[in-house]
PDB file of C-alpha atoms and ligand atoms in Angstrom:
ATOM      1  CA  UNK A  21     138.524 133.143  48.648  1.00  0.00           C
ATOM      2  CA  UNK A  22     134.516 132.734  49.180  1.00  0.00           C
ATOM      3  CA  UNK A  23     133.479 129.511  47.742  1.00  0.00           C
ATOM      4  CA  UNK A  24     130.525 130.922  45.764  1.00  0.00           C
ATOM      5  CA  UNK A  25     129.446 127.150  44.633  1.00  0.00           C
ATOM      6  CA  UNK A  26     130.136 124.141  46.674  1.00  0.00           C
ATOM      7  CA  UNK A  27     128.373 120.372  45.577  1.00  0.00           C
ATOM      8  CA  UNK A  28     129.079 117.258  47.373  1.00  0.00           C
ATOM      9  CA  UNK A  29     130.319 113.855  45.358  1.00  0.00           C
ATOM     10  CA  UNK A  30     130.625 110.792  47.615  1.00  0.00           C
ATOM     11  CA  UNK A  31     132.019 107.597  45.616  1.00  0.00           C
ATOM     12  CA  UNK A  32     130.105 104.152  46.655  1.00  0.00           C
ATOM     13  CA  UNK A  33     131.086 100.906  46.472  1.00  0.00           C
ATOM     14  CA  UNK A  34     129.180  99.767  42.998  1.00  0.00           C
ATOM     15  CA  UNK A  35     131.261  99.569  39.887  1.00  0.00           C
ATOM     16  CA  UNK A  36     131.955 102.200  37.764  1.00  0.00           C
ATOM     17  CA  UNK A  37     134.650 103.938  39.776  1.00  0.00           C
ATOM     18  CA  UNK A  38     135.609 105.969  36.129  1.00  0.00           C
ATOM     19  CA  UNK A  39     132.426 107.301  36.169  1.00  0.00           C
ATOM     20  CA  UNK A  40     133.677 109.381  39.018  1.00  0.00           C
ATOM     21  CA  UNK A  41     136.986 110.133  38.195  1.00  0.00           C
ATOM     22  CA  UNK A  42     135.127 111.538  34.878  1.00  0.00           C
ATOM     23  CA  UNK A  43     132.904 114.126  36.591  1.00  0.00           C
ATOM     24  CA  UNK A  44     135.629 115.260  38.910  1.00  0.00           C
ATOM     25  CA  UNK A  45     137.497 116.263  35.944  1.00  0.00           C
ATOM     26  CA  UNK A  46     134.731 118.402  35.187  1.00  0.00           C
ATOM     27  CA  UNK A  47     133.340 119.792  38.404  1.00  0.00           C
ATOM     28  CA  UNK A  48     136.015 122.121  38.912  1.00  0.00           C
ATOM     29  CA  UNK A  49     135.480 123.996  35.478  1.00  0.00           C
ATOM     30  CA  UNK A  50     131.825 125.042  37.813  1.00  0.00           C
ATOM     31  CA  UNK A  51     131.932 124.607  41.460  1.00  0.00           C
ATOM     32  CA  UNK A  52     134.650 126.790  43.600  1.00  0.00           C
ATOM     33  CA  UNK A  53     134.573 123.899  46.440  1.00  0.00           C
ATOM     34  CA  UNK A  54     133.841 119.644  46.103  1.00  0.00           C
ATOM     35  CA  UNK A  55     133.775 117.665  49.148  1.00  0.00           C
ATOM     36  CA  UNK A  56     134.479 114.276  48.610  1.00  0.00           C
ATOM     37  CA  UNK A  57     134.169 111.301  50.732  1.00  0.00           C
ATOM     38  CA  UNK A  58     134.098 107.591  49.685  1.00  0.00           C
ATOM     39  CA  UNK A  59     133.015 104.694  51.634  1.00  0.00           C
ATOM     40  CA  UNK A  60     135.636 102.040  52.907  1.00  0.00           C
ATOM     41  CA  UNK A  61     134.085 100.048  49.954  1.00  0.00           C
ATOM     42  CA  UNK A  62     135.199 102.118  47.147  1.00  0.00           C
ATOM     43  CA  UNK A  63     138.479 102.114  48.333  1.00  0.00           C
ATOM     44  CA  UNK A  64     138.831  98.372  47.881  1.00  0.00           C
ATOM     45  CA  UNK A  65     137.208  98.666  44.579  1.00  0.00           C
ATOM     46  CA  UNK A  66     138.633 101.912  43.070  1.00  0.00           C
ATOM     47  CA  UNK A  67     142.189 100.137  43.970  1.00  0.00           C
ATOM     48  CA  UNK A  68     140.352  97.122  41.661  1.00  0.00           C
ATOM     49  CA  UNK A  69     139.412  98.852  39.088  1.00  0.00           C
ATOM     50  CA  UNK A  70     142.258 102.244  38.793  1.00  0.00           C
ATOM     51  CA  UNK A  71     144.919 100.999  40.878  1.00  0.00           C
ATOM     52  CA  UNK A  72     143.862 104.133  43.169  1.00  0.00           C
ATOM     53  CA  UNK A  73     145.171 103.547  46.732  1.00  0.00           C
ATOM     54  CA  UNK A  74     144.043 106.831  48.136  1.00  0.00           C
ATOM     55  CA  UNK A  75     140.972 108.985  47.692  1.00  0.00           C
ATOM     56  CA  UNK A  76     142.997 112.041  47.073  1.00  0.00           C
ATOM     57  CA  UNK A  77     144.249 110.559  43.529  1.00  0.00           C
ATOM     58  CA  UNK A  78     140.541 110.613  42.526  1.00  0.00           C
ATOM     59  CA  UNK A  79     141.028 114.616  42.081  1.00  0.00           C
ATOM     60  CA  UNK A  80     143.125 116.288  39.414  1.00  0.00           C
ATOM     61  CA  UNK A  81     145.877 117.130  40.244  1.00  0.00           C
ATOM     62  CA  UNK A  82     145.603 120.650  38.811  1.00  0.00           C
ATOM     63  CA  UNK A  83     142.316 120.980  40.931  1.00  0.00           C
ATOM     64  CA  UNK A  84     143.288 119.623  44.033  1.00  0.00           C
ATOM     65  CA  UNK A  85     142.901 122.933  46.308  1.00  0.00           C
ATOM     66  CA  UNK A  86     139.329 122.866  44.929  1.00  0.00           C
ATOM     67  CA  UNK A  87     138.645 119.815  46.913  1.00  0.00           C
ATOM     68  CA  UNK A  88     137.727 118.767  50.552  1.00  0.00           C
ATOM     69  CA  UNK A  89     138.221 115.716  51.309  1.00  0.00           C
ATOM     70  CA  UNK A  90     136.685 113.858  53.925  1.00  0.00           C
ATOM     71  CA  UNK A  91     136.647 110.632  56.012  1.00  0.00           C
ATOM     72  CA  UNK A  92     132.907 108.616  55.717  1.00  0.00           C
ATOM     73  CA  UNK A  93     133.401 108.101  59.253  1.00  0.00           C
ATOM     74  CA  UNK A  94     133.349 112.216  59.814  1.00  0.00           C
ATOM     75  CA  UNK A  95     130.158 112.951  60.770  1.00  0.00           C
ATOM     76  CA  UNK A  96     130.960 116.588  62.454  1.00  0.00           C
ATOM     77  CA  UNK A  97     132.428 117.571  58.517  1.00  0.00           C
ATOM     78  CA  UNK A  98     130.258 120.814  57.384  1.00  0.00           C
ATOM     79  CA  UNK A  99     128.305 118.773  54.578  1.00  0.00           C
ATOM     80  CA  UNK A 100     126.442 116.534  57.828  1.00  0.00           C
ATOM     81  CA  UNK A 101     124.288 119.587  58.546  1.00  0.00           C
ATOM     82  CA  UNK A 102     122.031 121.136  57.186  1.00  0.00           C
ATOM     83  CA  UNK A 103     122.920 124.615  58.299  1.00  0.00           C
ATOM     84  CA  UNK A 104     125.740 124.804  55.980  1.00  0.00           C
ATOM     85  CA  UNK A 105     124.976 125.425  52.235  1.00  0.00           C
ATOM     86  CA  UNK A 106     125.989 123.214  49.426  1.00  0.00           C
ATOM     87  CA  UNK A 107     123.595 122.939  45.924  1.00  0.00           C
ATOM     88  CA  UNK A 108     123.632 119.401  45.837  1.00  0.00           C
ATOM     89  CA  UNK A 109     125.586 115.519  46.112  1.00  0.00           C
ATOM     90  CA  UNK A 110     126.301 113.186  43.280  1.00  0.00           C
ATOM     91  CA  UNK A 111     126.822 109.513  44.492  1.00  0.00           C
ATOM     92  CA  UNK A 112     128.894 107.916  41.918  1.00  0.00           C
ATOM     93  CA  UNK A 113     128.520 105.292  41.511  1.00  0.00           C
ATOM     94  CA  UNK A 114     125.651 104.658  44.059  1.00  0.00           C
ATOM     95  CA  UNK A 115     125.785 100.947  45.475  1.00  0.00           C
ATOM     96  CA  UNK A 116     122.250  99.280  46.240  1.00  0.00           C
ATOM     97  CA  UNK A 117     123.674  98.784  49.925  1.00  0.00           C
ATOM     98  CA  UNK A 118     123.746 102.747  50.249  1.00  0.00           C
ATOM     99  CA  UNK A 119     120.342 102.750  48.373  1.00  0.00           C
ATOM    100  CA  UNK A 120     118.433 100.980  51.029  1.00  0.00           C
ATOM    101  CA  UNK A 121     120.336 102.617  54.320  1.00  0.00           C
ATOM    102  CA  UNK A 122     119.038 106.026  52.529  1.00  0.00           C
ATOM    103  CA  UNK A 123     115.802 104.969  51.946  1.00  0.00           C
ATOM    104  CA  UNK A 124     115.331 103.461  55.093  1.00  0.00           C
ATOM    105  CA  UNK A 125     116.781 106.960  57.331  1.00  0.00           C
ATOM    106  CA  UNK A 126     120.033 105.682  58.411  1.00  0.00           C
ATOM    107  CA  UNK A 127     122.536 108.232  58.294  1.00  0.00           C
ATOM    108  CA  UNK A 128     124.892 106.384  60.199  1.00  0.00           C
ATOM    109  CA  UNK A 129     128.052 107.646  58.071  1.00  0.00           C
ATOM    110  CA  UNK A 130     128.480 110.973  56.247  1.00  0.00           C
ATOM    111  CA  UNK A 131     127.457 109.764  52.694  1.00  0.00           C
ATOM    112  CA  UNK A 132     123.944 108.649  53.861  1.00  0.00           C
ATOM    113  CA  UNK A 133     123.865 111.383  56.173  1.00  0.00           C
ATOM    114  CA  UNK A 134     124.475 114.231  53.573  1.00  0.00           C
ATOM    115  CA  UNK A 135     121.946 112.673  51.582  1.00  0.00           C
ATOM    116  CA  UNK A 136     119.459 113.107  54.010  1.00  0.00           C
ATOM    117  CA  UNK A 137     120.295 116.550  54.217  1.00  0.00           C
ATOM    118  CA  UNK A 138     119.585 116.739  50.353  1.00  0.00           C
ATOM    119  CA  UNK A 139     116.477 115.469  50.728  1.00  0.00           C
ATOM    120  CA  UNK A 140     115.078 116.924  53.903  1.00  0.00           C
ATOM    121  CA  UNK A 141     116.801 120.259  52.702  1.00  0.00           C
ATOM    122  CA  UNK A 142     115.291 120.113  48.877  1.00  0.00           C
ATOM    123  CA  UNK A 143     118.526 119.920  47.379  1.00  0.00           C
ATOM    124  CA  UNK A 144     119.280 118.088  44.636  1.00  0.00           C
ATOM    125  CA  UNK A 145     120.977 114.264  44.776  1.00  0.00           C
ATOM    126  CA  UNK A 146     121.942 112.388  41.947  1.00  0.00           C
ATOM    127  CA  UNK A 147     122.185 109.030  42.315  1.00  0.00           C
ATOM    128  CA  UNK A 148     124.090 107.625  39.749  1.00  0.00           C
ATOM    129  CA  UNK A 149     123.362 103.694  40.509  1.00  0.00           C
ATOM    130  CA  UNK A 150     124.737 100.927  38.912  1.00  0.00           C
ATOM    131  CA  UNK A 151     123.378  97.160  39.694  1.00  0.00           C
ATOM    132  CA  UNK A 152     121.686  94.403  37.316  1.00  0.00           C
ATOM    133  CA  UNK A 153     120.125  92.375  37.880  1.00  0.00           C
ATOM    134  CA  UNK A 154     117.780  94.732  40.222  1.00  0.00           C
ATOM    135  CA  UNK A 155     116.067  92.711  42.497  1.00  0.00           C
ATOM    136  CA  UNK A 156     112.481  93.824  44.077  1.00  0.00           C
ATOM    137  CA  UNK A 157     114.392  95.123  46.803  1.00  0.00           C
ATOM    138  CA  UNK A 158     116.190  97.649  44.992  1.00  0.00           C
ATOM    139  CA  UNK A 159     113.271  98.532  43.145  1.00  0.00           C
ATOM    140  CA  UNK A 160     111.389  99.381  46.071  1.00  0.00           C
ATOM    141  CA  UNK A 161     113.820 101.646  47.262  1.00  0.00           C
ATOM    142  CA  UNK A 162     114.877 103.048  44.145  1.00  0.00           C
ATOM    143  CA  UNK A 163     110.863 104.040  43.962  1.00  0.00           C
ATOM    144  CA  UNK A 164     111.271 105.615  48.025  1.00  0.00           C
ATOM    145  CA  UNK A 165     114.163 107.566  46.871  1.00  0.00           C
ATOM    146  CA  UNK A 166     112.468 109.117  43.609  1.00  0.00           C
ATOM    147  CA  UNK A 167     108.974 109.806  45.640  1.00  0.00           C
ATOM    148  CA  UNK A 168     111.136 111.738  47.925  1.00  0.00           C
ATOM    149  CA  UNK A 169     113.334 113.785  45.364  1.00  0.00           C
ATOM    150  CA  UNK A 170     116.126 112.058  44.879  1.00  0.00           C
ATOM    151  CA  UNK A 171     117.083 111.808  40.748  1.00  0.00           C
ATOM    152  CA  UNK A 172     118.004 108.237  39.922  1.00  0.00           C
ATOM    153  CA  UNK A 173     120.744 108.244  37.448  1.00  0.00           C
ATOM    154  CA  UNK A 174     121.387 104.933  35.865  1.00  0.00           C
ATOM    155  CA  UNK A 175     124.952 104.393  34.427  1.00  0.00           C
ATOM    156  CA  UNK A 176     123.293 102.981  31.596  1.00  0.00           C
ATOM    157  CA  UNK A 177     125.252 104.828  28.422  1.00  0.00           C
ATOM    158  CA  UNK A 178     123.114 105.278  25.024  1.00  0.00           C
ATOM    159  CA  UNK A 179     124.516 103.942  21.678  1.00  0.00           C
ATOM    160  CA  UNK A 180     122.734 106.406  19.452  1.00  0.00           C
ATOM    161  CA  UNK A 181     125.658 109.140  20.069  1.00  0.00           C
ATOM    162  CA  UNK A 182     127.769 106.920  18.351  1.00  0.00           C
ATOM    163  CA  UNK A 183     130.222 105.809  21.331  1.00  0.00           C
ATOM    164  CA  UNK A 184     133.463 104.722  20.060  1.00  0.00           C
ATOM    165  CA  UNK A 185     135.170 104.317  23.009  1.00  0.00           C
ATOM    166  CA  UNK A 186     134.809 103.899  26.826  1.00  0.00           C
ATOM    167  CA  UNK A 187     135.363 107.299  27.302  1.00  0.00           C
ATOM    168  CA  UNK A 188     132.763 107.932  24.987  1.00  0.00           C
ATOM    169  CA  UNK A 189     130.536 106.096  27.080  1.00  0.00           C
ATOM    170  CA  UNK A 190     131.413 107.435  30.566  1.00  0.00           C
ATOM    171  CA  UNK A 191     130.827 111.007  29.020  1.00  0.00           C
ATOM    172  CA  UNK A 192     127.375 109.937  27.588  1.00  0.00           C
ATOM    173  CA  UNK A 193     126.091 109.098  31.491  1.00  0.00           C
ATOM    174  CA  UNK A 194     128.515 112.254  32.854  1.00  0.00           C
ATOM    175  CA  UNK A 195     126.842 114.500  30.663  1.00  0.00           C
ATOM    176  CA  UNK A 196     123.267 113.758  31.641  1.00  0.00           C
ATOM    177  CA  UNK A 197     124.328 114.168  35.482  1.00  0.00           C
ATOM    178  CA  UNK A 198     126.096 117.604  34.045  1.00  0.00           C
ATOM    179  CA  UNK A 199     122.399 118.008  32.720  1.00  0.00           C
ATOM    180  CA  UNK A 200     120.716 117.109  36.110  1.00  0.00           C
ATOM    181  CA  UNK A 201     122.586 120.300  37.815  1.00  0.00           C
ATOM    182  CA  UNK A 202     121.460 122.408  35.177  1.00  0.00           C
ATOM    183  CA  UNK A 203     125.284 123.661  34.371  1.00  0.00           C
ATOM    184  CA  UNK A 204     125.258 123.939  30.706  1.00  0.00           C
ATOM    185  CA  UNK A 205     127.916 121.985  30.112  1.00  0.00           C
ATOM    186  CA  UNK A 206     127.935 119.886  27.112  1.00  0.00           C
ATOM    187  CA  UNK A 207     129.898 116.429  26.562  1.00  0.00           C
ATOM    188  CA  UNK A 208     127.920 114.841  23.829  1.00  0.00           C
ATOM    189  CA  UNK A 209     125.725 116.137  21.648  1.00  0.00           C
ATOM    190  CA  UNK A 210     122.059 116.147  22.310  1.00  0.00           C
ATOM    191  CA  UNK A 211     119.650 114.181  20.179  1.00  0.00           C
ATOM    192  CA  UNK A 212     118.992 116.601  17.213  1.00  0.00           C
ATOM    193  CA  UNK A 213     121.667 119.371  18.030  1.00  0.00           C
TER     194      UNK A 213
HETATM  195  C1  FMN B 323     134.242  94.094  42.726  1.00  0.00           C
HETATM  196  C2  FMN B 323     132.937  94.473  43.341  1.00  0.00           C
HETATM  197  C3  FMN B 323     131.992  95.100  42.558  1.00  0.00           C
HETATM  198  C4  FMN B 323     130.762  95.457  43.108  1.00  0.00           C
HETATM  199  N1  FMN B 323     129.850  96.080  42.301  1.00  0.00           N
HETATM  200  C5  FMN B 323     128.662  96.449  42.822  1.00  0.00           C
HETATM  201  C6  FMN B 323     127.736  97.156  42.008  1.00  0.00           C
HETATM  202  O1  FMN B 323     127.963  97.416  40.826  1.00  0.00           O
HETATM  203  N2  FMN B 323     126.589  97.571  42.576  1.00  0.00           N
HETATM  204  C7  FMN B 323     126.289  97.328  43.892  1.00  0.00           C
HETATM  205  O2  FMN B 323     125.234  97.761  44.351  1.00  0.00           O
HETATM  206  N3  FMN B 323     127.159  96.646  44.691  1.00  0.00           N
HETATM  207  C8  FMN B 323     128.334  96.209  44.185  1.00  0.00           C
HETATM  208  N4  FMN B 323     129.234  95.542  44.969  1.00  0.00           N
HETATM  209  C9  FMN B 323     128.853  95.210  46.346  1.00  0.00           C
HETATM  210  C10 FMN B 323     129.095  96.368  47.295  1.00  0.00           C
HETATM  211  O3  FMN B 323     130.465  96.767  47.269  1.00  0.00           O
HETATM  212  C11 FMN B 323     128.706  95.978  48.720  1.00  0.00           C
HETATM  213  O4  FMN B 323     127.297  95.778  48.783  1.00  0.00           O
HETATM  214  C12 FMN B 323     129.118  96.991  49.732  1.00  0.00           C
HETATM  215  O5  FMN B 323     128.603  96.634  51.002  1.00  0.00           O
HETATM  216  C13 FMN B 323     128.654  98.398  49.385  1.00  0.00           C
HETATM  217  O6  FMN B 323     129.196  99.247  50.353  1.00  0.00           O
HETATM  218  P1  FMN B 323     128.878 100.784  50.426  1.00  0.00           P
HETATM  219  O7  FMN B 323     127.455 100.877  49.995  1.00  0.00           O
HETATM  220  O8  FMN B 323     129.091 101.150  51.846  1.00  0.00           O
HETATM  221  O9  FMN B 323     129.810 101.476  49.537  1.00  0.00           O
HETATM  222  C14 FMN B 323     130.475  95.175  44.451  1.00  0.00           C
HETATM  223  C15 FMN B 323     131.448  94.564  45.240  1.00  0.00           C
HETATM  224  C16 FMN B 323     132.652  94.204  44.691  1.00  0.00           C
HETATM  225  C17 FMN B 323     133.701  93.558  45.571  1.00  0.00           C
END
C-alpha cells in the first residue's frame, strides 16, 4: 500500500504522557503512516505515569501496522531528511530541554532533527509544551520557535467546554492540535457550535 499521508509524533520527556496516547488513538482514523520516536526521557516517565515499558504500547493495538517506530538515536530513519515527505510532527508533550536544543540548531537526535526539517522544510510542527513555571529561558525560545514557524501548543485545557473528566480535558488540548493540522476532526465542541 502507498502511504498517501504520513505525520511524525515524537513523545518528550515533559508530563503529560496521556496527551499522546490520546492523539495516537486518533491519528490513524487520518494519516496512512505515523512514525514515532520518543526520547530516552519519556520512557522513564511514560513507565511513571502509564506503566508503559515500551514505546510500541503507546500505539493501538488495532493500528499498530500504521505505525513506524523508531529509535531517537536513528538518525539515518526517513523522517531525518528532508527529501522524504511527511505533512508535519507533533511533539507531545514537548519538554523545555527539547525546546532550547531546537531553538538553538542542534539536531543531535532524530526528534530535534525532524524538527528542523519542519521548519527549514515549511512544514508544520506542533509543539505541544507543557512546563510552569516558564522561566525567561523558555520564553525566549518559545518566542525563536514561533518567529520561525513552529505552532506552540500549550497543554493548557479550557473549562468553558464543561470538562467532567480527565479525558475530557486531554480531548479539549487534542482537539485544538486536531485543529492545527486542519483535519476536521472534532472532539469537543467549538465555542458557539
Ligand atoms: C517526573 C518528571 C516530570 C517532568 N516533567 C517535565 C515537564 O513537564 N516539562 C519539562 O520541560 N521537563 C520535565 N521534566 C524534566 C525533563 O524530563 C528533563 O529536562 C529531560 O532532560 C528532558 O529530556 P528530553 O527533552 O530529551 O525528553 C520532568 C522530569 C521528570 C523526571
Amino acid at each position: 500500500m502507498v502511504d498517501h499521508r504520513r505525520i511524525m509524533v515524537a513523545i518528550t520527556g515533559a508530563s503529560g504522557m496521556l496527551y499522546a496516547r490520546r492523539l495516537l488513538e486518533i491519528l490513524p482514523q487520518v494519516y496512512d503512516r505515523i512514525y514515532l520516536v520518543a526520547s530516552d526521557n519519556a520512557l522513564d516517565i511514560m513507565r511513571d505515569e502509564l506503566g508503559v515499558e515500551r514505546l510500541v504500547e503507546m500505539a493501538p493495538s488495532g493500528d499498530r501496522s500504521k505505525f513506524s517506530l523508531f529509535s531517537s538515536t536513528d538518525l539515518h530513519a526517513p523522517p531525518a531528511s528532508g527529501s522524504h515527505f511527511y505533512e508535519g510532527m507533533v511533539i507531545v508533550p514537548c519538554s523545555m530541554g527539547v525546546v532550547g536544543r531546537i531553538a538553538s540548531g542542534i539536531s543531535n537526535d532524530l526528534v530535534t532533527r525532524a524538527a528542523d526539517v519542519c521548519l527549514k522544510e515549511k512544514r508544520k510542527l506542533i509543539l505541544v509544551v507543557r512546563e510552569t513555571p516558564l522561566s525567561l529561558i523558555h520564553l525566549r525560545n518559545l518566542t525563536t520557535l514561533a518567529e520561525a514557524g513552529a505552532v506552540v501548543l500549550p497543554a493548557a485545557p479550557a473549562f468553558y467546554a464543561g470538562a467532567k473528566s480527565i479525558g475530557d480535558l486531554l480531548d479539549f488540548v487534542i482537539d485544538r492540535v486536531l485543529c492545527t493540522l486542519g483535519e476536521g476532526i472534532r472532539l469537543v465542541k467549538g465555542w458557539g457550535d
